[in-house]
Tab-separated table of C-alpha atoms in Angstrom:
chain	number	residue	atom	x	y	z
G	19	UNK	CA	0.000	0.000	0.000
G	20	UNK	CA	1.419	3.836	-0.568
G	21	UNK	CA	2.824	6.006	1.583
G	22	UNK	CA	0.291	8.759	2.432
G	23	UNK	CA	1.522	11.826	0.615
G	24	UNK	CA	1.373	15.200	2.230
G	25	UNK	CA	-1.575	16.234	0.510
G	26	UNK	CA	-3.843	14.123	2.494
G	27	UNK	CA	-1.619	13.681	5.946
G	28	UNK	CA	-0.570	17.602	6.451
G	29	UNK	CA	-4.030	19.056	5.348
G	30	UNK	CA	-7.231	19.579	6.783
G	31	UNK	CA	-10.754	17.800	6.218
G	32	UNK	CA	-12.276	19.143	3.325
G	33	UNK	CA	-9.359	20.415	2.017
G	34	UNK	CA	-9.569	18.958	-1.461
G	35	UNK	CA	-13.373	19.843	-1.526
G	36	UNK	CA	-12.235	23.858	-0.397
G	37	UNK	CA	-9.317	23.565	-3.496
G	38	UNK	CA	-11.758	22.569	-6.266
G	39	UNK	CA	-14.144	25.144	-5.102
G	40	UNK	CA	-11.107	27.917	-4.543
G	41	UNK	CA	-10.384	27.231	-8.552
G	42	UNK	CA	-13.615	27.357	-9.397
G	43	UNK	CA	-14.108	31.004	-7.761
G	44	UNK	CA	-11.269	32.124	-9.653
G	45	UNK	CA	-11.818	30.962	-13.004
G	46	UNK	CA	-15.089	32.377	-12.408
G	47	UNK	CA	-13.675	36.021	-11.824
G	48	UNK	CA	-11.789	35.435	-14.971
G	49	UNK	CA	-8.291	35.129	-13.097
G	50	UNK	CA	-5.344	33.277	-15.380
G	51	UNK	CA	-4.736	30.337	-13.954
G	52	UNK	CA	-3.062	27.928	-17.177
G	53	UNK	CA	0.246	29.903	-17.054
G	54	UNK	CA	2.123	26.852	-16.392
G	55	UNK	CA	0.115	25.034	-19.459
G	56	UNK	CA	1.045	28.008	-21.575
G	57	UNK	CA	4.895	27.570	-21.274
G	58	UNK	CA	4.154	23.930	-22.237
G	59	UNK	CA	2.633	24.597	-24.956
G	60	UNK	CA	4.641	26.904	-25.979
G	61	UNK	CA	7.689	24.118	-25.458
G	62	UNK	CA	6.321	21.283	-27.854
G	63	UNK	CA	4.857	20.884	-31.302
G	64	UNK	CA	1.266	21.122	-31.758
G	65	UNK	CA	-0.121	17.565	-31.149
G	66	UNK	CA	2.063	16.329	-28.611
G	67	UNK	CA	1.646	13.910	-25.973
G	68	UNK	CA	1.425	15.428	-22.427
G	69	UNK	CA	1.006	14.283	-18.687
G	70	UNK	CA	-0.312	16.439	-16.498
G	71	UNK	CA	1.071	14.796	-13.163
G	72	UNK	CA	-0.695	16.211	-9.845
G	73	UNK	CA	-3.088	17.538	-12.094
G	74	UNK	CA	-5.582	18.199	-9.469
G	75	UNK	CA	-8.744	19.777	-11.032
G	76	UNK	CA	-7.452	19.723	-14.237
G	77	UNK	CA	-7.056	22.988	-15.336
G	78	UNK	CA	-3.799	22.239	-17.207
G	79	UNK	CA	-4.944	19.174	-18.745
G	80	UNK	CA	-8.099	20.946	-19.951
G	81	UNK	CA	-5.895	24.201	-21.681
G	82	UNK	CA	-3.575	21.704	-23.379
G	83	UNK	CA	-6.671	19.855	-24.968
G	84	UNK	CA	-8.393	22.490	-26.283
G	85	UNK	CA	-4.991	23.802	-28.010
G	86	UNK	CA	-4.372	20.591	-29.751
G	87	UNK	CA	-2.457	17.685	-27.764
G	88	UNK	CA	-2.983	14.423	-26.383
G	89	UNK	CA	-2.949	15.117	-23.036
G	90	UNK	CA	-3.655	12.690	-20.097
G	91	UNK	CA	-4.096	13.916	-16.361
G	92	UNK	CA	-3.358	12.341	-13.493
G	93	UNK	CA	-4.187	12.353	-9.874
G	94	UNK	CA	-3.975	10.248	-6.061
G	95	UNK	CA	-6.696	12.316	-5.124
G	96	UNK	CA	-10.408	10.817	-6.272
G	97	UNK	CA	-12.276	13.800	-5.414
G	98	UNK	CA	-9.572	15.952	-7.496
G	99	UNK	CA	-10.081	13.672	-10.846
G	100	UNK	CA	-13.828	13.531	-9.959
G	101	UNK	CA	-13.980	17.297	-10.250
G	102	UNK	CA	-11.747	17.547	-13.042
G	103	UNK	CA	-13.825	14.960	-15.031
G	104	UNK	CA	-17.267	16.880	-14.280
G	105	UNK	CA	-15.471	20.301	-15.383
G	106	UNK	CA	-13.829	19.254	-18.050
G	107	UNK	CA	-15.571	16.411	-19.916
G	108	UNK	CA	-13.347	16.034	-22.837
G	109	UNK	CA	-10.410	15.546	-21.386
G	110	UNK	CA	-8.725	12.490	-20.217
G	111	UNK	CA	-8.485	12.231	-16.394
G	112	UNK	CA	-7.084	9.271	-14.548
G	113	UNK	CA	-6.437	8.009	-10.487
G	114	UNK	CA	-2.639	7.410	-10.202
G	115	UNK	CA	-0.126	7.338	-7.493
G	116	UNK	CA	2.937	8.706	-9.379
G	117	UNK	CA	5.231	7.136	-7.039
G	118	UNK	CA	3.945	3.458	-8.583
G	119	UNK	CA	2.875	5.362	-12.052
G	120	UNK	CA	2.513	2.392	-15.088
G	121	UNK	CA	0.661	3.701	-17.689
G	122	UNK	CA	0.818	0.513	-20.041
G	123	UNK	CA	-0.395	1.304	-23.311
G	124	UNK	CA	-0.056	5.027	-23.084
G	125	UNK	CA	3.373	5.412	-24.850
G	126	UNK	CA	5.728	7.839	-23.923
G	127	UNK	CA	5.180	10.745	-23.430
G	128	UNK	CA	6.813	14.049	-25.035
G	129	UNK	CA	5.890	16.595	-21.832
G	130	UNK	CA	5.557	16.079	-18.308
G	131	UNK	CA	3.979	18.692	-16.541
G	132	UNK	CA	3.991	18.830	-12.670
G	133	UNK	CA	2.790	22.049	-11.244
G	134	UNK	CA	0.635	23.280	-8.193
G	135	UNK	CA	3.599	22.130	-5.784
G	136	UNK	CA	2.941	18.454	-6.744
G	137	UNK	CA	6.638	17.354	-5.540
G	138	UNK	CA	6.116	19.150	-2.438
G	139	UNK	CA	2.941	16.972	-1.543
G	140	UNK	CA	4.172	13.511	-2.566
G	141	UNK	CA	4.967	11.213	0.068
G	142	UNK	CA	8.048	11.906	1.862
G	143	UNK	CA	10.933	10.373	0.673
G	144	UNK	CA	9.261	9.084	-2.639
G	145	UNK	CA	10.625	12.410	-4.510
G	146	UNK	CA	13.585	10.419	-6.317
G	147	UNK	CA	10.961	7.058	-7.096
G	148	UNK	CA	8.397	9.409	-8.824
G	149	UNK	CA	10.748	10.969	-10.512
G	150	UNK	CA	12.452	7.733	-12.182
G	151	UNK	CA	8.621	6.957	-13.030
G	152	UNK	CA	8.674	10.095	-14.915
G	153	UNK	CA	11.629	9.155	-16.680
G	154	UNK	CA	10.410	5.621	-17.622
G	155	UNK	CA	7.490	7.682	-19.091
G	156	UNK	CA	9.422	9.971	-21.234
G	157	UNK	CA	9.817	10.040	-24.647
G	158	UNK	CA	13.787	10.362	-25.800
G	159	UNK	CA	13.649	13.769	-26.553
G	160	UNK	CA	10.850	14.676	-24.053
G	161	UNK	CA	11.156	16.636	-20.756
G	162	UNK	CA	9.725	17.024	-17.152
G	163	UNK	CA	9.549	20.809	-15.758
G	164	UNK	CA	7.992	20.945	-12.564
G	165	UNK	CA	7.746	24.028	-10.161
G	166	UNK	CA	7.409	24.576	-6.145
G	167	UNK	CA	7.802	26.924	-3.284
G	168	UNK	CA	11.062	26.703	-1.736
G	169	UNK	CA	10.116	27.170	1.701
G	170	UNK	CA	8.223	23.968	2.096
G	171	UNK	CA	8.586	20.366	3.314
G	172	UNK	CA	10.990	19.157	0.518
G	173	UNK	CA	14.379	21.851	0.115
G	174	UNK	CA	15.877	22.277	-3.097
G	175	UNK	CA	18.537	20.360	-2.069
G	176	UNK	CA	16.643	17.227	-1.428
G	177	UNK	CA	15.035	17.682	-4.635
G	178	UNK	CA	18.186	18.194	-6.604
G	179	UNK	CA	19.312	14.879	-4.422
G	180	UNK	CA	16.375	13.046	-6.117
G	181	UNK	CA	17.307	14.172	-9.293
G	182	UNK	CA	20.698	13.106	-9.558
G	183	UNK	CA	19.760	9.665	-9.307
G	184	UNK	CA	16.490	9.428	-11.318
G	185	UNK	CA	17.609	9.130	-14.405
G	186	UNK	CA	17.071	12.920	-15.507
G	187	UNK	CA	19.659	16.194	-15.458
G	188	UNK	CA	18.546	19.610	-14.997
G	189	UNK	CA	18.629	21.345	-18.074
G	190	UNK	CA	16.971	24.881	-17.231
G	191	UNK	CA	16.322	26.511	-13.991
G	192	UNK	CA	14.078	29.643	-13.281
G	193	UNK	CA	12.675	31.732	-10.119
G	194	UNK	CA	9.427	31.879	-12.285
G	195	UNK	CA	7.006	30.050	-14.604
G	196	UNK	CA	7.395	33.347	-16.414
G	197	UNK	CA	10.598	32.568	-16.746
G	198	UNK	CA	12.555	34.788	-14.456
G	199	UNK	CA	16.673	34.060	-13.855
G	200	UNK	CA	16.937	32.025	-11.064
G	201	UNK	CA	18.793	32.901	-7.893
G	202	UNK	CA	19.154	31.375	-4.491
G	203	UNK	CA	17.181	33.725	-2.905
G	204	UNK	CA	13.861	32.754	-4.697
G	205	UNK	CA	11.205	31.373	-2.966
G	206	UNK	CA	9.749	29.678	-5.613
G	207	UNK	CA	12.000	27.342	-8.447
G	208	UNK	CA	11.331	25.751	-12.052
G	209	UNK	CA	13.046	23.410	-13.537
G	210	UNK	CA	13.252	21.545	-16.576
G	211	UNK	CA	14.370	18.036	-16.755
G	212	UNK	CA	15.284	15.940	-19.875
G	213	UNK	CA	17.191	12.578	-19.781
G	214	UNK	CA	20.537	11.689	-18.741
């Protein structure tokens, strides 16, 4: 049986019930919330395959199927994919633990996106598991870029610990999912993975 991630062991009742709704709100008040889908997008050719990892409602998933890819999003959380599936009925939403993540018969994949502060919530000490599933996952030329606060749980360091044996090297680093030079100072880091 997994771990418990963080996500459902350092968060209230209710919490993934207040998240959909929070998203919801916002989208509703027309806020832009599909940055992190836009620099995808703006990474791969039109048509590619994408997995949304931690998608949560699926906001990401739902952006990069209405521009034109195969996208698949996936989720531990149930109520998460449940609420992704009733907002966005056209795209693909599946239950997965990434730490044990075997997609059989999806192929590999030429994007993996993991925003919202996904590695932040896995289970601790999974970080360097999920991402060697990520890199089973990955097409040849494909990438990972993933993004979280700094001042959580899992430190940079960790997470560059993880990295180095997973399989994947850090090809880009940012302060931003605009895009802004990184620095140690930041509070917030993206990175972008690709093969060893």
């Amino acid at each position: 049986m997994p771990t418990p991630t963080r996500w459902t062991t350092d968060t209230s009742p209710g919490h993934s019930r207040w998240y959909v709704e929070r998203f919801r709100a916002l989208a509703a008040e027309g806020a832009d919330l599909v940055g992190e889908a836009r620099l995808v997008d703006a990474m791969v050719s039109r048509g590619a395959r994408i997995l949304d990892a931690g998608c949560g409602p699926g906001r990401h998933t739902a952006y990069l199927h209405a521009v034109g890819h195969d996208v698949l999003g996936v989720d531990a959380d149930p109520e998460l994919i449940a609420a992704a599936r009733e907002d966005h009925p056209d795209a693909r939403f599946e239950v997965a633990d990434l730490s044990e993540l075997d997609l059989v018969g999806e192929g590999l994949f030429d994007a993996i996106l993991v925003a919202g502060n996904v590695m932040v919530f896995l289970a601790p000490g999974t970080e360097a598991l999920v991402l060697q599933r990520f890199a089973a996952h990955l097409a040849p030329e494909g990438f990972v870029v993933t993004g979280f606060h700094t001042d959580r749980e899992l430190t940079l360091a960790a997470f560059d610990a993880a990295i180095e044996v997973s399989g994947l090297r850090i090809e880009h680093r940012f302060a931003t999912w605009d895009l802004r030079a990184w620095q140690p100072a930041a509070d917030f880091v993206v990175t972008v993975l690709r093969h060893t």
